[in-house]
Structures are given as C-alpha cells and as structure tokens.
PDB file of C-alpha atoms in Angstrom:
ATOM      1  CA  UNK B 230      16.630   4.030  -1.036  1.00 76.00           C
ATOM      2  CA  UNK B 231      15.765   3.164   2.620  1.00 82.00           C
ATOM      3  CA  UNK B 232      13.017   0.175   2.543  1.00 89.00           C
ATOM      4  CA  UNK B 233      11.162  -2.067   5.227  1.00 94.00           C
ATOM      5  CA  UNK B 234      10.164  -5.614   4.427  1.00 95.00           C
ATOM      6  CA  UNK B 235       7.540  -6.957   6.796  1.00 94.00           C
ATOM      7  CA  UNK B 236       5.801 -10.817   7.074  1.00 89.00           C
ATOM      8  CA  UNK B 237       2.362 -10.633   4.878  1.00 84.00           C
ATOM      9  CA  UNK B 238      -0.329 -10.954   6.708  1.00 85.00           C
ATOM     10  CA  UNK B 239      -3.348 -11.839   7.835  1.00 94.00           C
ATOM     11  CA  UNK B 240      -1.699 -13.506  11.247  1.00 96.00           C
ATOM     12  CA  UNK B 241      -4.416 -15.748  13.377  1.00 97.00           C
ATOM     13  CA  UNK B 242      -3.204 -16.891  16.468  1.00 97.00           C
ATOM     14  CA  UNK B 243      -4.933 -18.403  19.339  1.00 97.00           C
ATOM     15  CA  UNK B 244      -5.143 -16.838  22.901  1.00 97.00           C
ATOM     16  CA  UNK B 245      -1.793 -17.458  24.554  1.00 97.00           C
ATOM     17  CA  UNK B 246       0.067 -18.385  21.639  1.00 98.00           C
ATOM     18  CA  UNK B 247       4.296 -17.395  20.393  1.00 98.00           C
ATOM     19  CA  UNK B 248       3.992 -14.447  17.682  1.00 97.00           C
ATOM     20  CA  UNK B 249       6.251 -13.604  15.997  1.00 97.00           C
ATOM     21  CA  UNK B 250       6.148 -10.825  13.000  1.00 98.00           C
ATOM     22  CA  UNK B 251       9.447 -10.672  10.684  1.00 97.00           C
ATOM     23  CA  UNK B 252      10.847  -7.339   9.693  1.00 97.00           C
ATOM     24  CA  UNK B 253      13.860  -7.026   7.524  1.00 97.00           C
ATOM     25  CA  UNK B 254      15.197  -3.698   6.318  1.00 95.00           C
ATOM     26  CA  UNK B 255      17.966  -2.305   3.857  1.00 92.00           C
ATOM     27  CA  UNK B 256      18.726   1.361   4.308  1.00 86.00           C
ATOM     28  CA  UNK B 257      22.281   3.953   4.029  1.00 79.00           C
ATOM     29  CA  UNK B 258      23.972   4.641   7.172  1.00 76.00           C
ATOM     30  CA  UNK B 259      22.760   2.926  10.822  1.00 79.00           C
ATOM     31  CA  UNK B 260      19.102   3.190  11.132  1.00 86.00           C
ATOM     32  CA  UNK B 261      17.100   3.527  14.122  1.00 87.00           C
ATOM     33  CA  UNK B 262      14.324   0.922  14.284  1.00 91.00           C
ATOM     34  CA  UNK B 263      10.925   0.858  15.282  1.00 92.00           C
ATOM     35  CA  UNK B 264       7.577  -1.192  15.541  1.00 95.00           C
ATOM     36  CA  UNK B 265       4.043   0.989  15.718  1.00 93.00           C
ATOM     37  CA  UNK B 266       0.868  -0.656  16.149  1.00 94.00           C
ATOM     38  CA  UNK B 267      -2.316   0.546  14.951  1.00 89.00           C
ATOM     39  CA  UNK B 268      -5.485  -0.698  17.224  1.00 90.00           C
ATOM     40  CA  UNK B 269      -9.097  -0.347  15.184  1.00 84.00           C
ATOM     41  CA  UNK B 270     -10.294   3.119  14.634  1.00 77.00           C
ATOM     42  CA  UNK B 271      -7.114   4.252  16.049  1.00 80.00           C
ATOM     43  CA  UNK B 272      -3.847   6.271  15.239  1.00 79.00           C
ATOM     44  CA  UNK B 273      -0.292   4.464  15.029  1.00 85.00           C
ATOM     45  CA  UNK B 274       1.040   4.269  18.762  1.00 87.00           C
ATOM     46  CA  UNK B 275       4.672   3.583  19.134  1.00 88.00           C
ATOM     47  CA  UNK B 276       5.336   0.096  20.271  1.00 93.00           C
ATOM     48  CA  UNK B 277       8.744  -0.224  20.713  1.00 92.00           C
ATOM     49  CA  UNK B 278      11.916   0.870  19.289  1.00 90.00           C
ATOM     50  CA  UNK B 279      16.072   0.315  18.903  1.00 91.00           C
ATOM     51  CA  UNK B 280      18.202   2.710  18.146  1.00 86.00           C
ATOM     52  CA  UNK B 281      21.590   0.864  17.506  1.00 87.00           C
ATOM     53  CA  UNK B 282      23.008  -2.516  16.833  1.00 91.00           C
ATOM     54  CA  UNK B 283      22.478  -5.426  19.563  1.00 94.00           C
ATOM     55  CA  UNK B 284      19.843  -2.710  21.301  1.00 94.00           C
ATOM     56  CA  UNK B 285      16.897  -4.717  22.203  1.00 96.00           C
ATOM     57  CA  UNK B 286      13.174  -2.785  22.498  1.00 94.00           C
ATOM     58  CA  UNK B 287      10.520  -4.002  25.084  1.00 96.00           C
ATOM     59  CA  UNK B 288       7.087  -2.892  26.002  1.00 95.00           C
ATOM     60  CA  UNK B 289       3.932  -4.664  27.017  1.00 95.00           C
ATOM     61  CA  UNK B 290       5.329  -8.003  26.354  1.00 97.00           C
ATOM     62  CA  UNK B 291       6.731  -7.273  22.892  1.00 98.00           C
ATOM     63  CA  UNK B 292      10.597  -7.413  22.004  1.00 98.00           C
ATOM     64  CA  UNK B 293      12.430  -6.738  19.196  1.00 98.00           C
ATOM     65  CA  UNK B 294      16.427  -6.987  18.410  1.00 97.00           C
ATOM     66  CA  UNK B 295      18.044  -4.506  16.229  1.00 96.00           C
ATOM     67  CA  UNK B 296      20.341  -7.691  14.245  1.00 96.00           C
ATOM     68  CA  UNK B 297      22.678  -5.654  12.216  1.00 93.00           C
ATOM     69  CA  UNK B 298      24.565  -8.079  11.160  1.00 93.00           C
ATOM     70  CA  UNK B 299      20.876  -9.847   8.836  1.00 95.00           C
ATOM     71  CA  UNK B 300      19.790  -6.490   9.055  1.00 95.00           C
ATOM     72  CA  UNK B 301      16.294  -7.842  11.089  1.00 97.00           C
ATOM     73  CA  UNK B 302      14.709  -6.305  13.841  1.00 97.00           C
ATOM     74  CA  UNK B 303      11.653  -9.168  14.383  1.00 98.00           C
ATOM     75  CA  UNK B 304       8.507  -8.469  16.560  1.00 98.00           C
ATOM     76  CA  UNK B 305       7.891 -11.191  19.677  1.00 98.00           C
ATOM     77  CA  UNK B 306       6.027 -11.662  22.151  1.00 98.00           C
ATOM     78  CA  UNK B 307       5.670 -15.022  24.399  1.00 97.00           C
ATOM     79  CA  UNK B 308       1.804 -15.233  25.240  1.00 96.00           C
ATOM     80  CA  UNK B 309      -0.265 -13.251  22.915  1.00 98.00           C
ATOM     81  CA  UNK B 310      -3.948 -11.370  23.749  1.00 97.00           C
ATOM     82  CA  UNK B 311      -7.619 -10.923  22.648  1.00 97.00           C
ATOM     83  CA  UNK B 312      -6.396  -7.238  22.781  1.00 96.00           C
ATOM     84  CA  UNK B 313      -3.323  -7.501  21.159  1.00 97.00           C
ATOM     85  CA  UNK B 314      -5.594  -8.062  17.939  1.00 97.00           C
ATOM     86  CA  UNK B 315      -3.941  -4.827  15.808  1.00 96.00           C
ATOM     87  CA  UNK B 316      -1.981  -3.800  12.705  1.00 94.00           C
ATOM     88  CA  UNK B 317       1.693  -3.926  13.220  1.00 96.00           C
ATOM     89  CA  UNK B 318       4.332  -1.840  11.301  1.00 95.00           C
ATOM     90  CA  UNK B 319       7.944  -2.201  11.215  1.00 96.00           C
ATOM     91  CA  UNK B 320       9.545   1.721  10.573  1.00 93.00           C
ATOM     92  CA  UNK B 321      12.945   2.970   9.783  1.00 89.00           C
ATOM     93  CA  UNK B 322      14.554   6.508  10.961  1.00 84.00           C
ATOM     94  CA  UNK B 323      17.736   6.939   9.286  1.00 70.00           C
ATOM     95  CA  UNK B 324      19.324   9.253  11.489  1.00 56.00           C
ATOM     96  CA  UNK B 325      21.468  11.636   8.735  1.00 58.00           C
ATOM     97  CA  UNK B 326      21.623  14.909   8.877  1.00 56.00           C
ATOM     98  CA  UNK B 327      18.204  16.769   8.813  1.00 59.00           C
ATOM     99  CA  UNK B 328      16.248  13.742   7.990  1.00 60.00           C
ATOM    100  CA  UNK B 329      13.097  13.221  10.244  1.00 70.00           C
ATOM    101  CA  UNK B 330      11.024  11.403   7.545  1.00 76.00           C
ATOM    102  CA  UNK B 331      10.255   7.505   9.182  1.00 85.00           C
ATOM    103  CA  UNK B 332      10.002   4.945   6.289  1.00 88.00           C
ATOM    104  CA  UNK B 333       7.174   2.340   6.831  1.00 92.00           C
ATOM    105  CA  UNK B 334       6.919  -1.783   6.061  1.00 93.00           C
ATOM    106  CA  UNK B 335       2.971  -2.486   4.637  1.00 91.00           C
ATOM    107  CA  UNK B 336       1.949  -3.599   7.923  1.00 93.00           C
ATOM    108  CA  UNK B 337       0.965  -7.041   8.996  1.00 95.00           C
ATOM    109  CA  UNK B 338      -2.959  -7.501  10.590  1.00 95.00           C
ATOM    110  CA  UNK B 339      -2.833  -9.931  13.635  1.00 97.00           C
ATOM    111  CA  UNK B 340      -6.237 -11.402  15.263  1.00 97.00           C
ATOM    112  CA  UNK B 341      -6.050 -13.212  17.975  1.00 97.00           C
ATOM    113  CA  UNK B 342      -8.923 -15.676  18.806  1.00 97.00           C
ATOM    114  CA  UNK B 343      -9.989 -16.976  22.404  1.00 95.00           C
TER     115      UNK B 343
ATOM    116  CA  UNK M 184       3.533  13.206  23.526  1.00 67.00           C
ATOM    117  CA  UNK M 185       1.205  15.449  21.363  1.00 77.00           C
ATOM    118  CA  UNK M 186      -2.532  14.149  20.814  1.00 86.00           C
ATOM    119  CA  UNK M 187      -3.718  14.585  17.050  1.00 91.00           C
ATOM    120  CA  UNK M 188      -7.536  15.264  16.249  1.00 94.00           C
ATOM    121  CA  UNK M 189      -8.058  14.363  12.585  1.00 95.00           C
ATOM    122  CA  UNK M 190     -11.075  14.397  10.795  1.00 96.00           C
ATOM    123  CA  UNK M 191     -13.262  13.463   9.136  1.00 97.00           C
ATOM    124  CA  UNK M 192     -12.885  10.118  10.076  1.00 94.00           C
ATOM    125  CA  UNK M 193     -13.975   8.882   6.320  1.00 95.00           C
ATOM    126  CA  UNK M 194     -15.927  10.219   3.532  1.00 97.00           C
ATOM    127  CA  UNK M 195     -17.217   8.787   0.603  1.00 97.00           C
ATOM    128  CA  UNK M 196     -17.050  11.525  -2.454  1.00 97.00           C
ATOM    129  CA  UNK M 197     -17.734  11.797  -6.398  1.00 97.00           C
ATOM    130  CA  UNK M 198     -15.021  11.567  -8.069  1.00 97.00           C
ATOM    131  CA  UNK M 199     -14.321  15.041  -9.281  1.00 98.00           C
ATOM    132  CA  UNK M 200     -14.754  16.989  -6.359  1.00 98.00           C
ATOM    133  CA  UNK M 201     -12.000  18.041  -3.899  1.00 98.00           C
ATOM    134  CA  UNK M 202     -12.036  16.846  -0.133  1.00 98.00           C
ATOM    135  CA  UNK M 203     -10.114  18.776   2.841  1.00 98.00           C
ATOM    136  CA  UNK M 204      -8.874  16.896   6.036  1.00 98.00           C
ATOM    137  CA  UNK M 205      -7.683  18.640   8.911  1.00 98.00           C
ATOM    138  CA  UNK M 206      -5.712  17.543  11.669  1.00 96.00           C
ATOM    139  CA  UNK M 207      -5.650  19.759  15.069  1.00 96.00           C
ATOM    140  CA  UNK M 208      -2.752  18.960  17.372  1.00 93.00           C
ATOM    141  CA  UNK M 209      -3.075  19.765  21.665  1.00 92.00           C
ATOM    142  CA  UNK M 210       0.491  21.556  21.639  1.00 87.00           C
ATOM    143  CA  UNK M 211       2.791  23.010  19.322  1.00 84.00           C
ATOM    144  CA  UNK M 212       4.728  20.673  16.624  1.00 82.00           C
ATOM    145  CA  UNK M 213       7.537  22.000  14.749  1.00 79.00           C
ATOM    146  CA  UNK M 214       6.796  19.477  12.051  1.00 84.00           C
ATOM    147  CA  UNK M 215       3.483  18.068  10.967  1.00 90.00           C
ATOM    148  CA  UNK M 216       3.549  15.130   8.172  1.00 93.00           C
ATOM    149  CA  UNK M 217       1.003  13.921   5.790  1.00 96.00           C
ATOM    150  CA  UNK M 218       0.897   9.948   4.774  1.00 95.00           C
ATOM    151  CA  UNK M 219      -1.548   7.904   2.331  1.00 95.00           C
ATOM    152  CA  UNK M 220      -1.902   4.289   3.196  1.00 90.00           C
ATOM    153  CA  UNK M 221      -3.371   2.627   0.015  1.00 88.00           C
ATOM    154  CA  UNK M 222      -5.179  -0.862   0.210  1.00 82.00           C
ATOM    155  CA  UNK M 223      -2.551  -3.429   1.119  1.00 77.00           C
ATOM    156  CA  UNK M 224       0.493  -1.168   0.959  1.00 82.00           C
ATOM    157  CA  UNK M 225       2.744   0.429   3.797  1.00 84.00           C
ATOM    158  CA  UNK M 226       2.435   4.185   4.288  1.00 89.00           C
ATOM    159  CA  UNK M 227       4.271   6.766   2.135  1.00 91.00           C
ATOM    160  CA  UNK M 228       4.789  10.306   2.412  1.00 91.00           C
ATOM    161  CA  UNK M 229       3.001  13.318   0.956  1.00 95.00           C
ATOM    162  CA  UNK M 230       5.107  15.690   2.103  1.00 94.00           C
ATOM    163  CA  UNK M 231       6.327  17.354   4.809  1.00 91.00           C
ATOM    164  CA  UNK M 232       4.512  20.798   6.090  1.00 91.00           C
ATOM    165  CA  UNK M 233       6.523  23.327   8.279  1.00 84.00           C
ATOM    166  CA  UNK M 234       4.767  26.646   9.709  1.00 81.00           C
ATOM    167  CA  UNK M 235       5.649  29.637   7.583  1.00 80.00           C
ATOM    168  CA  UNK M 236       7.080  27.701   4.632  1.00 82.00           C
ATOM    169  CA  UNK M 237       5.753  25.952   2.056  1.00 87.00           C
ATOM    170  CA  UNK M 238       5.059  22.289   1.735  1.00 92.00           C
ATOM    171  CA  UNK M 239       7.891  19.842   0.756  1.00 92.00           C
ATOM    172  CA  UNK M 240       6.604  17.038  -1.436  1.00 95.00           C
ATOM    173  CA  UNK M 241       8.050  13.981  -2.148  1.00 92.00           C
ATOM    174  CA  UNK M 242       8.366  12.394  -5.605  1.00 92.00           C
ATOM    175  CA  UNK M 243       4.875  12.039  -6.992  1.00 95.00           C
ATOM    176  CA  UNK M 244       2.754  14.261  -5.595  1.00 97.00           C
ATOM    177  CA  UNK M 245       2.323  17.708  -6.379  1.00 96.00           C
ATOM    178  CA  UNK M 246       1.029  20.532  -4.575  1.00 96.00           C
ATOM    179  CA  UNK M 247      -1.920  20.904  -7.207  1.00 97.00           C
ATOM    180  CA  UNK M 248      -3.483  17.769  -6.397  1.00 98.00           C
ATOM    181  CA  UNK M 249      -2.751  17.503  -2.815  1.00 98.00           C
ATOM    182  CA  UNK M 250      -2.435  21.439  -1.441  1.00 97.00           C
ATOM    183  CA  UNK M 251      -1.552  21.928   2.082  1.00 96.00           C
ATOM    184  CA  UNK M 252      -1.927  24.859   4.558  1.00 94.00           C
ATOM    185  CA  UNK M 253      -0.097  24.815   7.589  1.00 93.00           C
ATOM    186  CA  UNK M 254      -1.090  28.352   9.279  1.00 91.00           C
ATOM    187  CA  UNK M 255       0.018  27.910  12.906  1.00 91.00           C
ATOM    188  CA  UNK M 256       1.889  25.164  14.912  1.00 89.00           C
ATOM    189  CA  UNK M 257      -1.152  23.548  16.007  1.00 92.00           C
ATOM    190  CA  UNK M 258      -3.200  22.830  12.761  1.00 94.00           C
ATOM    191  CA  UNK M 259      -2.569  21.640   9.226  1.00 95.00           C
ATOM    192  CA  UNK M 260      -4.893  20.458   6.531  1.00 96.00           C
ATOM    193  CA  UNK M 261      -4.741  18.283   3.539  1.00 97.00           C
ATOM    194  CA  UNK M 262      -6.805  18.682   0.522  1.00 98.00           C
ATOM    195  CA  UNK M 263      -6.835  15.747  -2.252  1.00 98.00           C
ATOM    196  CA  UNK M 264      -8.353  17.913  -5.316  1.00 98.00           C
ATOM    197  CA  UNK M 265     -10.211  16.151  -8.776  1.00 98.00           C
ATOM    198  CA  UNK M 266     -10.594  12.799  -7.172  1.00 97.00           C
ATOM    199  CA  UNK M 267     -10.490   9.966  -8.530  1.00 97.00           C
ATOM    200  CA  UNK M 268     -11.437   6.082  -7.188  1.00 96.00           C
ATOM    201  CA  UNK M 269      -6.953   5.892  -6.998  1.00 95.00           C
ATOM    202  CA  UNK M 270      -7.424   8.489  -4.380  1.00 97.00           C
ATOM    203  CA  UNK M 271      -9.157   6.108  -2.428  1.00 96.00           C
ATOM    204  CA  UNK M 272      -6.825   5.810   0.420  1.00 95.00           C
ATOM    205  CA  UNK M 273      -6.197   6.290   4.073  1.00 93.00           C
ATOM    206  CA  UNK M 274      -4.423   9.013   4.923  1.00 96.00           C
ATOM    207  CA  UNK M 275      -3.154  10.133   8.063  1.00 95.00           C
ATOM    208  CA  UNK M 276      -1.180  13.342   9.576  1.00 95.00           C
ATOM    209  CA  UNK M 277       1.567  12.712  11.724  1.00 92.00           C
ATOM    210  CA  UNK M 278       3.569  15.844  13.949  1.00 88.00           C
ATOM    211  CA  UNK M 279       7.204  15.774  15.494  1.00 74.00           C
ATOM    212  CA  UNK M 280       7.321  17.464  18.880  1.00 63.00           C
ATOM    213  CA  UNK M 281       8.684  20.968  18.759  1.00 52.00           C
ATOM    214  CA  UNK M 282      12.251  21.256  20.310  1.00 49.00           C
ATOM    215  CA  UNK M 283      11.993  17.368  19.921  1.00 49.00           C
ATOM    216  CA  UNK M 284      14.591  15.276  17.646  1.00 50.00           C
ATOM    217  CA  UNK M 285      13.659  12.324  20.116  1.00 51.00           C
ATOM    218  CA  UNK M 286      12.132   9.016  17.710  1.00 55.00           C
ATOM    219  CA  UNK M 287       9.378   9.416  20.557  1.00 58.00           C
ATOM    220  CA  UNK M 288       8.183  12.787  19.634  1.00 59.00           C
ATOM    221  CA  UNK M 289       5.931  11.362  16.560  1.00 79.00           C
ATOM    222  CA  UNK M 290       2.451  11.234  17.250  1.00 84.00           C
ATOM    223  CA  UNK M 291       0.127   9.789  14.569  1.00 89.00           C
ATOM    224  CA  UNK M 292      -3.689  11.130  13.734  1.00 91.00           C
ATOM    225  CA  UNK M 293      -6.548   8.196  13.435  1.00 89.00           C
ATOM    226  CA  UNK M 294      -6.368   8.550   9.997  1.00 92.00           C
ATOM    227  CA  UNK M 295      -9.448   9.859   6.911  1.00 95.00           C
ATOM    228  CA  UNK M 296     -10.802   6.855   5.232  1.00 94.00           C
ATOM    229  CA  UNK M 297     -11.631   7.986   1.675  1.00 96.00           C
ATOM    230  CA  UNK M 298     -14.063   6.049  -0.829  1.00 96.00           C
ATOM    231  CA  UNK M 299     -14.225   8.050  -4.103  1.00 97.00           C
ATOM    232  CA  UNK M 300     -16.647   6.759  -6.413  1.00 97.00           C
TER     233      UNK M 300
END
C-alpha cells in the first residue's frame, strides 16, 4: 500500500538556520504530494503541495520538489523562524478513481531557538 | 476553506467508559474524516463519514468501538466506546469541501487529546 517515510525527529535549529526535513514515499499510480504543518494547540494547515513530477511547491519560505525519479519530495527552507517552531507532515493523495483518503508520514517536531 | 470546531480539546477518562467528540464545520462538506494520531506515529484513518450513509471504516476499526453519526453536512461526531489506556490518542476530524475534488479543500480540526486511565 501507499506509505510516507519522513526524517525522525526532534529537529533543533537555531534562528536563521538551512532546514531541511526528508520525505520519501512509495505509493501505486502518480501521487500528488503534500507537506501540512501543525502549530501548538492547532489543526494541520496545508503548507505546500505538488501535484506532478518536477512540480515544485512554495509558501512562506518553504519548498518542496516532487523527485519522481527517488520518489522524494523534501521540505526546505533557507532562513528558518522562532515561529516556524511546528510539527511537519509529509502526505500522499493518490489521485485514482474515487480515492480522497490522504496518507500521512509520523511527522517530524522542529524548534527553533533564538 | 472550511473552519472545523472540534471539541473537547482533551479529556482524561476511566477506562471503561465511552467518550464522544464532535466536530462542527462553518459550511457544508461533502466528506468529513476521522484520524487517530497515537504517540510517535503518523495519522491513520478511522473511517470515512458521508451524510445519509453509513460510516466506511478502514481495516481495524469497527463501528462498535468507534460509532459515528454524521446527521447533516455541517457536523459529525466520534465516539471511542470501553476505553482503554491504547485509546489514548489524538484524534482529529478532517472535511473535504463540498463540490471540491481540489487537494486544497481539506481542512483539519485541532484535534481531542485523550488520556484514559
């Protein structure tokens, strides 16, 4: 069946610093891709997403590739926040016929010091 | 997108007992989906609740221990029934948009802590 691999976490990064959170996935059929973050006390919020090979996802400093070819979609971002301090989680969609049910990595915890 | 009002927020219960969480969406959803997120692991699905029809529920749960109700297209709630401390979980609800196959239509609740003990 569909799975998501995701980095372990805890991630601790300094203000400013590269992140970078892994996300490998093996699934039936061409995927689309996502990343959700989940701030404290909150519900998941859609970070970014890909929806095709090559497609790259953006939003609020964050990319992500959709690599079909090592099946990776990796989380980035250049210059990380205080307030980026989250849980991340990488998420499948394969797009078949009917199927609306998104497939979830465990999540990885980031906190970011000043 | 849709805004989700799930509650309550956590509970602690005796194992034994039955606990009902309700989530309360701002629009209509054609789809509303219930997750548990145990310690350290990624979320997995319940099952998947559709007004008018019954529940679908993936392997491992059954609609015994985890009955849903799904009366309108605004509200759905969740009961996990004879807990026990394995029940102790997050779990969160989850809606799709109605008339909405876009990936940006799913709107997550802020999730039901649950301690049993």
């Amino acid at each position: 069946g569909d799975s998501v691999t995701q980095m372990e976490g805890p991630v601790t990064l300094s203000e400013e610093a590269f992140l970078t959170i892994n996300c490998t996935y093996t699934a039936t059929g061409y995927p689309s891709l996502f990343w959700y973050v989940q701030y404290p006390g909150e519900g998941l919020q859609l970070l970014l997403k890909a929806t095709k090979a090559d497609d790259k996802g953006s939003n609020k400093g964050f990319e992500a590739t959709y690599r079909k070819e090592t099946t990776s979609f990796h989380l980035e971002k250049g210059s990380v926040q205080v307030s980026d301090s989250a849980v991340y989680f990488c998420a499948l969609l394969y797009s078949g016929a009917g199927s609306y049910q998104l497939t979830f990595g465990k999540g990885t915890k980031l906190s970011v010091i000043p | 997108s849709a805004v989700i009002s799930q509650k309550p927020s956590r509970d602690i219960c005796q194992r034994g007992t039955s606990l009902t969480i309700q989530c309360q969406v701002d629009s209509q959803v054609t789809m509303m989906f219930w997750y548990r997120q145990q310690p350290g692991q990624s979320l997995t699905l319940i099952a998947t609740a559709n007004q008018g029809s019954e529940a679908t529920y993936e392997s491992g749960f059954v609609i015994d221990k985890f009955p849903i109700s799904r009366p309108n297209l605004t509200f759905s709630t969740l009961t996990v029934s004879n807990m026990s401390p394995e029940d102790s979980s997050i779990y969160l609800c989850s809606t799709l948009l109605a008339g909405s196959l876009s990936h940006n239509g799913y709107t997550f609740g802020s999730g039901t802590r649950l301690t049993v003990v």
